[in-house]
PDB file of C-alpha atoms in Angstrom:
ATOM      1  CA  ALA A 120     -16.132  -2.941  16.835  1.00  0.00           C
ATOM      2  CA  GLN A 121     -13.544  -2.317  14.177  1.00  0.00           C
ATOM      3  CA  SER A 122     -13.073   1.329  13.322  1.00  0.00           C
ATOM      4  CA  VAL A 123     -10.641   3.870  11.992  1.00  0.00           C
ATOM      5  CA  THR A 124     -10.444   7.446  13.215  1.00  0.00           C
ATOM      6  CA  GLN A 125      -8.735  10.282  11.446  1.00  0.00           C
ATOM      7  CA  PRO A 126      -8.913  13.107  13.986  1.00  0.00           C
ATOM      8  CA  ASP A 127      -8.072  15.899  11.568  1.00  0.00           C
ATOM      9  CA  ILE A 128     -10.750  16.682   9.018  1.00  0.00           C
ATOM     10  CA  HIS A 129      -8.732  19.371   7.302  1.00  0.00           C
ATOM     11  CA  ILE A 130      -5.065  20.360   7.427  1.00  0.00           C
ATOM     12  CA  THR A 131      -3.267  23.208   5.705  1.00  0.00           C
ATOM     13  CA  VAL A 132       0.513  23.285   5.368  1.00  0.00           C
ATOM     14  CA  SER A 133       2.960  25.411   3.463  1.00  0.00           C
ATOM     15  CA  GLU A 134       4.856  23.967   0.565  1.00  0.00           C
ATOM     16  CA  GLY A 135       8.143  22.547   1.799  1.00  0.00           C
ATOM     17  CA  ALA A 136       6.896  22.027   5.343  1.00  0.00           C
ATOM     18  CA  SER A 137       6.697  18.625   6.964  1.00  0.00           C
ATOM     19  CA  LEU A 138       3.432  16.768   7.256  1.00  0.00           C
ATOM     20  CA  GLU A 139       1.926  14.284   9.660  1.00  0.00           C
ATOM     21  CA  LEU A 140      -1.576  12.906   9.234  1.00  0.00           C
ATOM     22  CA  ARG A 141      -2.974  10.992  12.147  1.00  0.00           C
ATOM     23  CA  CYS A 142      -4.767   7.677  12.087  1.00  0.00           C
ATOM     24  CA  ASN A 143      -6.021   5.601  15.007  1.00  0.00           C
ATOM     25  CA  TYR A 144      -7.608   2.217  14.628  1.00  0.00           C
ATOM     26  CA  SER A 145      -9.588  -0.231  16.680  1.00  0.00           C
ATOM     27  CA  TYR A 146      -9.105  -3.855  15.695  1.00  0.00           C
ATOM     28  CA  GLY A 147      -8.856  -6.980  17.772  1.00  0.00           C
ATOM     29  CA  ALA A 148      -6.151  -8.833  15.896  1.00  0.00           C
ATOM     30  CA  THR A 149      -2.917  -7.733  14.262  1.00  0.00           C
ATOM     31  CA  PRO A 150      -4.090  -5.145  11.773  1.00  0.00           C
ATOM     32  CA  TYR A 151      -3.347  -4.767   8.114  1.00  0.00           C
ATOM     33  CA  LEU A 152      -3.112  -1.010   7.638  1.00  0.00           C
ATOM     34  CA  PHE A 153      -3.257   1.191   4.579  1.00  0.00           C
ATOM     35  CA  TRP A 154      -3.059   4.759   3.457  1.00  0.00           C
ATOM     36  CA  TYR A 155      -4.768   5.837   0.251  1.00  0.00           C
ATOM     37  CA  VAL A 156      -4.841   9.191  -1.488  1.00  0.00           C
ATOM     38  CA  GLN A 157      -7.687  10.601  -3.538  1.00  0.00           C
ATOM     39  CA  SER A 158      -6.973  13.569  -5.753  1.00  0.00           C
ATOM     40  CA  PRO A 159      -9.917  15.699  -6.905  1.00  0.00           C
ATOM     41  CA  GLY A 160     -11.995  13.784  -9.413  1.00  0.00           C
ATOM     42  CA  GLN A 161      -9.688  10.801  -9.228  1.00  0.00           C
ATOM     43  CA  GLY A 162      -9.780   7.326  -7.837  1.00  0.00           C
ATOM     44  CA  LEU A 163      -8.050   5.987  -4.762  1.00  0.00           C
ATOM     45  CA  GLN A 164      -4.348   5.328  -5.011  1.00  0.00           C
ATOM     46  CA  LEU A 165      -2.515   3.137  -2.524  1.00  0.00           C
ATOM     47  CA  LEU A 166       0.313   5.062  -0.856  1.00  0.00           C
ATOM     48  CA  LEU A 167       1.606   2.358   1.447  1.00  0.00           C
ATOM     49  CA  LYS A 168       0.591  -0.626   3.511  1.00  0.00           C
ATOM     50  CA  TYR A 169       1.645  -2.417   6.660  1.00  0.00           C
ATOM     51  CA  PHE A 170       1.172  -6.150   7.116  1.00  0.00           C
ATOM     52  CA  SER A 171       3.967  -7.138   9.476  1.00  0.00           C
ATOM     53  CA  GLY A 172       7.657  -6.655  10.153  1.00  0.00           C
ATOM     54  CA  ASP A 173       9.352  -3.283  10.216  1.00  0.00           C
ATOM     55  CA  THR A 174       6.970  -0.800  11.765  1.00  0.00           C
ATOM     56  CA  LEU A 175       8.237   2.053   9.607  1.00  0.00           C
ATOM     57  CA  VAL A 176       6.851   1.630   6.124  1.00  0.00           C
ATOM     58  CA  GLN A 177       7.971   3.477   3.031  1.00  0.00           C
ATOM     59  CA  GLY A 178       5.516   4.278   0.295  1.00  0.00           C
ATOM     60  CA  ILE A 179       5.239   6.095  -2.964  1.00  0.00           C
ATOM     61  CA  LYS A 180       5.613   9.842  -3.506  1.00  0.00           C
ATOM     62  CA  GLY A 181       8.004  10.166  -0.555  1.00  0.00           C
ATOM     63  CA  PHE A 182       5.473   9.168   2.098  1.00  0.00           C
ATOM     64  CA  GLU A 183       6.126   6.956   5.083  1.00  0.00           C
ATOM     65  CA  ALA A 184       4.030   5.694   7.964  1.00  0.00           C
ATOM     66  CA  GLU A 185       4.829   4.252  11.353  1.00  0.00           C
ATOM     67  CA  PHE A 186       2.811   1.541  13.045  1.00  0.00           C
ATOM     68  CA  LYS A 187       2.657   1.935  16.809  1.00  0.00           C
ATOM     69  CA  ARG A 188       0.789  -0.938  18.370  1.00  0.00           C
ATOM     70  CA  SER A 189       0.828   0.577  21.867  1.00  0.00           C
ATOM     71  CA  GLN A 190      -0.937   3.675  20.573  1.00  0.00           C
ATOM     72  CA  SER A 191      -3.107   1.908  17.975  1.00  0.00           C
ATOM     73  CA  SER A 192      -1.827   4.422  15.480  1.00  0.00           C
ATOM     74  CA  PHE A 193      -0.558   4.456  11.926  1.00  0.00           C
ATOM     75  CA  ASN A 194       0.393   8.044  11.186  1.00  0.00           C
ATOM     76  CA  LEU A 195       1.424   9.165   7.719  1.00  0.00           C
ATOM     77  CA  ARG A 196       4.387  11.491   7.304  1.00  0.00           C
ATOM     78  CA  LYS A 197       6.227  13.363   4.619  1.00  0.00           C
ATOM     79  CA  PRO A 198       9.301  15.499   5.308  1.00  0.00           C
ATOM     80  CA  SER A 199       8.631  18.133   2.646  1.00  0.00           C
ATOM     81  CA  VAL A 200       5.229  18.671   1.086  1.00  0.00           C
ATOM     82  CA  HIS A 201       4.759  19.602  -2.559  1.00  0.00           C
ATOM     83  CA  TRP A 202       1.796  21.524  -3.958  1.00  0.00           C
ATOM     84  CA  SER A 203       0.782  18.380  -5.855  1.00  0.00           C
ATOM     85  CA  ASP A 204       0.214  16.585  -2.529  1.00  0.00           C
ATOM     86  CA  ALA A 205      -3.017  18.520  -1.992  1.00  0.00           C
ATOM     87  CA  ALA A 206      -5.663  15.794  -1.857  1.00  0.00           C
ATOM     88  CA  GLU A 207      -7.841  13.730   0.441  1.00  0.00           C
ATOM     89  CA  TYR A 208      -6.014  11.077   2.472  1.00  0.00           C
ATOM     90  CA  PHE A 209      -7.674   7.978   3.824  1.00  0.00           C
ATOM     91  CA  CYS A 210      -6.464   5.514   6.397  1.00  0.00           C
ATOM     92  CA  ALA A 211      -7.954   2.027   6.328  1.00  0.00           C
ATOM     93  CA  VAL A 212      -7.688  -1.253   8.162  1.00  0.00           C
ATOM     94  CA  GLY A 213      -8.150  -4.617   6.480  1.00  0.00           C
ATOM     95  CA  ALA A 214     -10.829  -6.692   8.157  1.00  0.00           C
ATOM     96  CA  THR A 215     -11.646 -10.344   7.636  1.00  0.00           C
ATOM     97  CA  ALA A 216     -15.186 -11.601   8.026  1.00  0.00           C
ATOM     98  CA  GLY A 217     -15.470 -15.115   6.649  1.00  0.00           C
ATOM     99  CA  ASN A 218     -14.425 -14.911   3.013  1.00  0.00           C
ATOM    100  CA  ASN A 219     -14.733 -11.155   2.962  1.00  0.00           C
ATOM    101  CA  ARG A 220     -11.528  -9.175   2.904  1.00  0.00           C
ATOM    102  CA  LYS A 221     -12.752  -5.656   3.161  1.00  0.00           C
ATOM    103  CA  LEU A 222     -11.341  -2.328   4.123  1.00  0.00           C
ATOM    104  CA  ILE A 223     -12.748  -0.279   6.966  1.00  0.00           C
ATOM    105  CA  TRP A 224     -12.095   3.358   6.296  1.00  0.00           C
ATOM    106  CA  GLY A 225     -11.542   6.538   8.181  1.00  0.00           C
ATOM    107  CA  LEU A 226     -13.468   9.567   6.999  1.00  0.00           C
ATOM    108  CA  GLY A 227     -10.402  11.150   5.514  1.00  0.00           C
ATOM    109  CA  THR A 228      -8.201  14.189   6.006  1.00  0.00           C
ATOM    110  CA  SER A 229      -8.278  16.919   3.414  1.00  0.00           C
ATOM    111  CA  LEU A 230      -4.848  18.411   2.827  1.00  0.00           C
ATOM    112  CA  ALA A 231      -4.387  21.893   1.398  1.00  0.00           C
ATOM    113  CA  VAL A 232      -0.932  23.179   0.480  1.00  0.00           C
ATOM    114  CA  ASN A 233      -0.126  26.870   0.502  1.00  0.00           C
ATOM    115  CA  PRO A 234       2.467  28.093  -1.994  1.00  0.00           C
TER     116      PRO A 234
ATOM    117  CA  GLU B  35      -0.645  -1.138 -17.415  1.00  0.00           C
ATOM    118  CA  ALA B  36      -2.247  -2.825 -14.412  1.00  0.00           C
ATOM    119  CA  GLN B  37      -5.567  -1.200 -13.812  1.00  0.00           C
ATOM    120  CA  VAL B  38      -9.200  -1.396 -12.857  1.00  0.00           C
ATOM    121  CA  THR B  39     -11.482   0.187 -15.427  1.00  0.00           C
ATOM    122  CA  GLN B  40     -14.934   1.441 -14.564  1.00  0.00           C
ATOM    123  CA  ASN B  41     -17.536   2.771 -16.929  1.00  0.00           C
ATOM    124  CA  PRO B  42     -19.169   5.167 -17.149  1.00  0.00           C
ATOM    125  CA  ARG B  43     -17.318   7.862 -15.172  1.00  0.00           C
ATOM    126  CA  TYR B  44     -20.443   9.958 -14.840  1.00  0.00           C
ATOM    127  CA  LEU B  45     -24.078   8.961 -15.078  1.00  0.00           C
ATOM    128  CA  ILE B  46     -27.316  10.811 -14.508  1.00  0.00           C
ATOM    129  CA  THR B  47     -30.429   8.689 -14.575  1.00  0.00           C
ATOM    130  CA  VAL B  48     -34.042   8.726 -13.465  1.00  0.00           C
ATOM    131  CA  THR B  49     -35.614   6.825 -10.642  1.00  0.00           C
ATOM    132  CA  GLY B  50     -36.475   3.258 -11.572  1.00  0.00           C
ATOM    133  CA  LYS B  51     -34.470   2.985 -14.767  1.00  0.00           C
ATOM    134  CA  LYS B  52     -32.209  -0.051 -14.572  1.00  0.00           C
ATOM    135  CA  LEU B  53     -28.519   0.589 -15.019  1.00  0.00           C
ATOM    136  CA  THR B  54     -25.236  -1.272 -14.947  1.00  0.00           C
ATOM    137  CA  VAL B  55     -21.829   0.049 -13.999  1.00  0.00           C
ATOM    138  CA  THR B  56     -19.100  -2.068 -15.515  1.00  0.00           C
ATOM    139  CA  CYS B  57     -15.812  -2.957 -13.858  1.00  0.00           C
ATOM    140  CA  SER B  58     -12.923  -4.815 -15.407  1.00  0.00           C
ATOM    141  CA  GLN B  59      -9.432  -5.615 -14.113  1.00  0.00           C
ATOM    142  CA  ASN B  60      -6.412  -6.873 -16.034  1.00  0.00           C
ATOM    143  CA  MET B  61      -4.364  -8.206 -13.114  1.00  0.00           C
ATOM    144  CA  ASN B  62      -5.932 -11.664 -12.829  1.00  0.00           C
ATOM    145  CA  HIS B  63      -7.034 -10.770  -9.316  1.00  0.00           C
ATOM    146  CA  GLU B  64      -9.279 -13.078  -7.331  1.00  0.00           C
ATOM    147  CA  TYR B  65     -10.890 -10.536  -5.030  1.00  0.00           C
ATOM    148  CA  MET B  66     -13.123  -7.786  -6.305  1.00  0.00           C
ATOM    149  CA  SER B  67     -15.298  -5.403  -4.410  1.00  0.00           C
ATOM    150  CA  TRP B  68     -17.640  -2.465  -4.822  1.00  0.00           C
ATOM    151  CA  TYR B  69     -17.675   0.524  -2.496  1.00  0.00           C
ATOM    152  CA  ARG B  70     -19.741   3.647  -2.348  1.00  0.00           C
ATOM    153  CA  GLN B  71     -18.436   6.918  -0.999  1.00  0.00           C
ATOM    154  CA  ASP B  72     -20.738   9.439   0.644  1.00  0.00           C
ATOM    155  CA  PRO B  73     -19.934  12.651   2.530  1.00  0.00           C
ATOM    156  CA  GLY B  74     -19.873  12.087   6.248  1.00  0.00           C
ATOM    157  CA  LEU B  75     -20.236   8.329   5.842  1.00  0.00           C
ATOM    158  CA  GLY B  76     -16.981   7.550   4.081  1.00  0.00           C
ATOM    159  CA  LEU B  77     -16.465   4.448   2.001  1.00  0.00           C
ATOM    160  CA  ARG B  78     -18.692   1.480   2.575  1.00  0.00           C
ATOM    161  CA  GLN B  79     -18.567  -1.917   0.961  1.00  0.00           C
ATOM    162  CA  ILE B  80     -21.562  -2.906  -1.155  1.00  0.00           C
ATOM    163  CA  TYR B  81     -20.663  -6.364  -2.464  1.00  0.00           C
ATOM    164  CA  TYR B  82     -17.580  -8.469  -2.826  1.00  0.00           C
ATOM    165  CA  SER B  83     -16.428 -11.479  -4.771  1.00  0.00           C
ATOM    166  CA  MET B  84     -13.632 -13.848  -3.903  1.00  0.00           C
ATOM    167  CA  ASN B  85     -13.631 -15.571  -7.273  1.00  0.00           C
ATOM    168  CA  VAL B  86     -15.737 -16.511 -10.286  1.00  0.00           C
ATOM    169  CA  GLU B  87     -19.328 -17.261  -9.335  1.00  0.00           C
ATOM    170  CA  VAL B  88     -18.627 -16.453  -5.671  1.00  0.00           C
ATOM    171  CA  THR B  89     -20.207 -13.208  -4.505  1.00  0.00           C
ATOM    172  CA  ASP B  90     -21.633 -11.994  -1.230  1.00  0.00           C
ATOM    173  CA  LYS B  91     -23.087  -8.955   0.464  1.00  0.00           C
ATOM    174  CA  GLY B  92     -21.029  -6.255   2.079  1.00  0.00           C
ATOM    175  CA  ASP B  93     -22.301  -3.657   4.499  1.00  0.00           C
ATOM    176  CA  VAL B  94     -24.801  -1.819   2.288  1.00  0.00           C
ATOM    177  CA  PRO B  95     -26.109  -4.272  -0.346  1.00  0.00           C
ATOM    178  CA  GLU B  96     -29.740  -3.170  -0.481  1.00  0.00           C
ATOM    179  CA  GLY B  97     -30.803  -2.103  -3.954  1.00  0.00           C
ATOM    180  CA  TYR B  98     -27.759  -3.558  -5.694  1.00  0.00           C
ATOM    181  CA  LYS B  99     -26.854  -6.749  -7.519  1.00  0.00           C
ATOM    182  CA  VAL B 100     -23.559  -8.062  -8.834  1.00  0.00           C
ATOM    183  CA  SER B 101     -22.322 -10.938 -10.905  1.00  0.00           C
ATOM    184  CA  ARG B 102     -18.941 -12.569 -11.470  1.00  0.00           C
ATOM    185  CA  LYS B 103     -19.162 -14.719 -14.562  1.00  0.00           C
ATOM    186  CA  GLU B 104     -15.578 -14.039 -15.585  1.00  0.00           C
ATOM    187  CA  LYS B 105     -12.611 -13.384 -13.388  1.00  0.00           C
ATOM    188  CA  ARG B 106     -11.875  -9.990 -14.886  1.00  0.00           C
ATOM    189  CA  ASN B 107     -15.397  -8.491 -14.762  1.00  0.00           C
ATOM    190  CA  PHE B 108     -17.562  -7.515 -11.814  1.00  0.00           C
ATOM    191  CA  PRO B 109     -20.514  -5.370 -12.883  1.00  0.00           C
ATOM    192  CA  LEU B 110     -22.720  -3.520 -10.419  1.00  0.00           C
ATOM    193  CA  ILE B 111     -26.410  -3.570 -11.272  1.00  0.00           C
ATOM    194  CA  LEU B 112     -29.066  -1.219  -9.970  1.00  0.00           C
ATOM    195  CA  GLU B 113     -32.383  -2.779 -10.921  1.00  0.00           C
ATOM    196  CA  SER B 114     -34.509   0.175  -9.819  1.00  0.00           C
ATOM    197  CA  PRO B 115     -32.320   3.093  -8.817  1.00  0.00           C
ATOM    198  CA  SER B 116     -33.546   5.558  -6.221  1.00  0.00           C
ATOM    199  CA  PRO B 117     -32.249   9.009  -5.270  1.00  0.00           C
ATOM    200  CA  ASN B 118     -30.575   7.625  -2.124  1.00  0.00           C
ATOM    201  CA  GLN B 119     -28.249   5.702  -4.415  1.00  0.00           C
ATOM    202  CA  THR B 120     -26.777   8.933  -5.671  1.00  0.00           C
ATOM    203  CA  SER B 121     -23.139   8.471  -4.764  1.00  0.00           C
ATOM    204  CA  LEU B 122     -19.577   7.968  -5.941  1.00  0.00           C
ATOM    205  CA  TYR B 123     -18.921   4.308  -6.653  1.00  0.00           C
ATOM    206  CA  PHE B 124     -15.600   2.527  -6.711  1.00  0.00           C
ATOM    207  CA  CYS B 125     -14.688  -0.889  -7.968  1.00  0.00           C
ATOM    208  CA  ALA B 126     -11.543  -2.509  -6.591  1.00  0.00           C
ATOM    209  CA  SER B 127      -9.571  -5.700  -7.059  1.00  0.00           C
ATOM    210  CA  SER B 128      -6.918  -7.525  -5.076  1.00  0.00           C
ATOM    211  CA  GLY B 129      -4.814 -10.632  -5.443  1.00  0.00           C
ATOM    212  CA  THR B 130      -4.711 -13.588  -3.068  1.00  0.00           C
ATOM    213  CA  ALA B 131      -2.797 -11.586  -0.475  1.00  0.00           C
ATOM    214  CA  GLY B 132      -5.956  -9.583  -0.135  1.00  0.00           C
ATOM    215  CA  TYR B 133      -6.631  -6.111   1.178  1.00  0.00           C
ATOM    216  CA  GLY B 134      -4.170  -4.186  -0.954  1.00  0.00           C
ATOM    217  CA  TYR B 135      -6.872  -3.205  -3.367  1.00  0.00           C
ATOM    218  CA  THR B 136      -6.353  -1.418  -6.638  1.00  0.00           C
ATOM    219  CA  PHE B 137      -9.219   0.968  -7.265  1.00  0.00           C
ATOM    220  CA  GLY B 138     -10.890   2.182 -10.389  1.00  0.00           C
ATOM    221  CA  SER B 139     -11.338   5.870 -11.113  1.00  0.00           C
ATOM    222  CA  GLY B 140     -14.884   5.911  -9.813  1.00  0.00           C
ATOM    223  CA  THR B 141     -18.375   6.394 -11.195  1.00  0.00           C
ATOM    224  CA  ARG B 142     -20.338   9.388 -10.080  1.00  0.00           C
ATOM    225  CA  LEU B 143     -24.008   8.423 -10.209  1.00  0.00           C
ATOM    226  CA  THR B 144     -26.880  10.842  -9.838  1.00  0.00           C
ATOM    227  CA  VAL B 145     -30.414   9.506  -9.615  1.00  0.00           C
ATOM    228  CA  VAL B 146     -33.144  12.116 -10.066  1.00  0.00           C
TER     229      VAL B 146
END
């Protein structure tokens, strides 16, 4: 069955430190992969996506992610975290079922940033 | 500005009182979808639409209805809300490439 696992429920980092959020997926075909961010009381904003090609994907707000097929992973990274990055981060895989193009989501990683 | 607009942002209602959450997008997107977000369960798809007059069930459609009479609008209808429909709801739209959905700001619904 298709699934997405985000092993870390909660992560705390210091401002200026590097960040890596983990995402593992289970999907039979070549996956379409996404990272979204949800700030408190806000909607979901697309950070970056991977469809094909270069396995290192650049996104908005200085984030990047690397697709590793051998590890079924799509980890999100940022070299230097800012206090405004505190939010909930969701990894998702695009799944096709007939005409349905839906996203299957991980349960999210909550990021706290210490000053 | 390209966006998906949901209304209302917050809603408290009583069991059984019909309600509609509106969703509108200005990107001429074909695909639209509704999700609900619940603690411990994550985001789950309720209904989707691939174009005008084409809608179908997602993973958790029970108790919900949708319609797609115009390309830009995709309202979510709860004919007889129950407390287990208390949740955070998101509308999303995507172009023909699919998947890269733009989400609305969410509607927090409480059914008492």
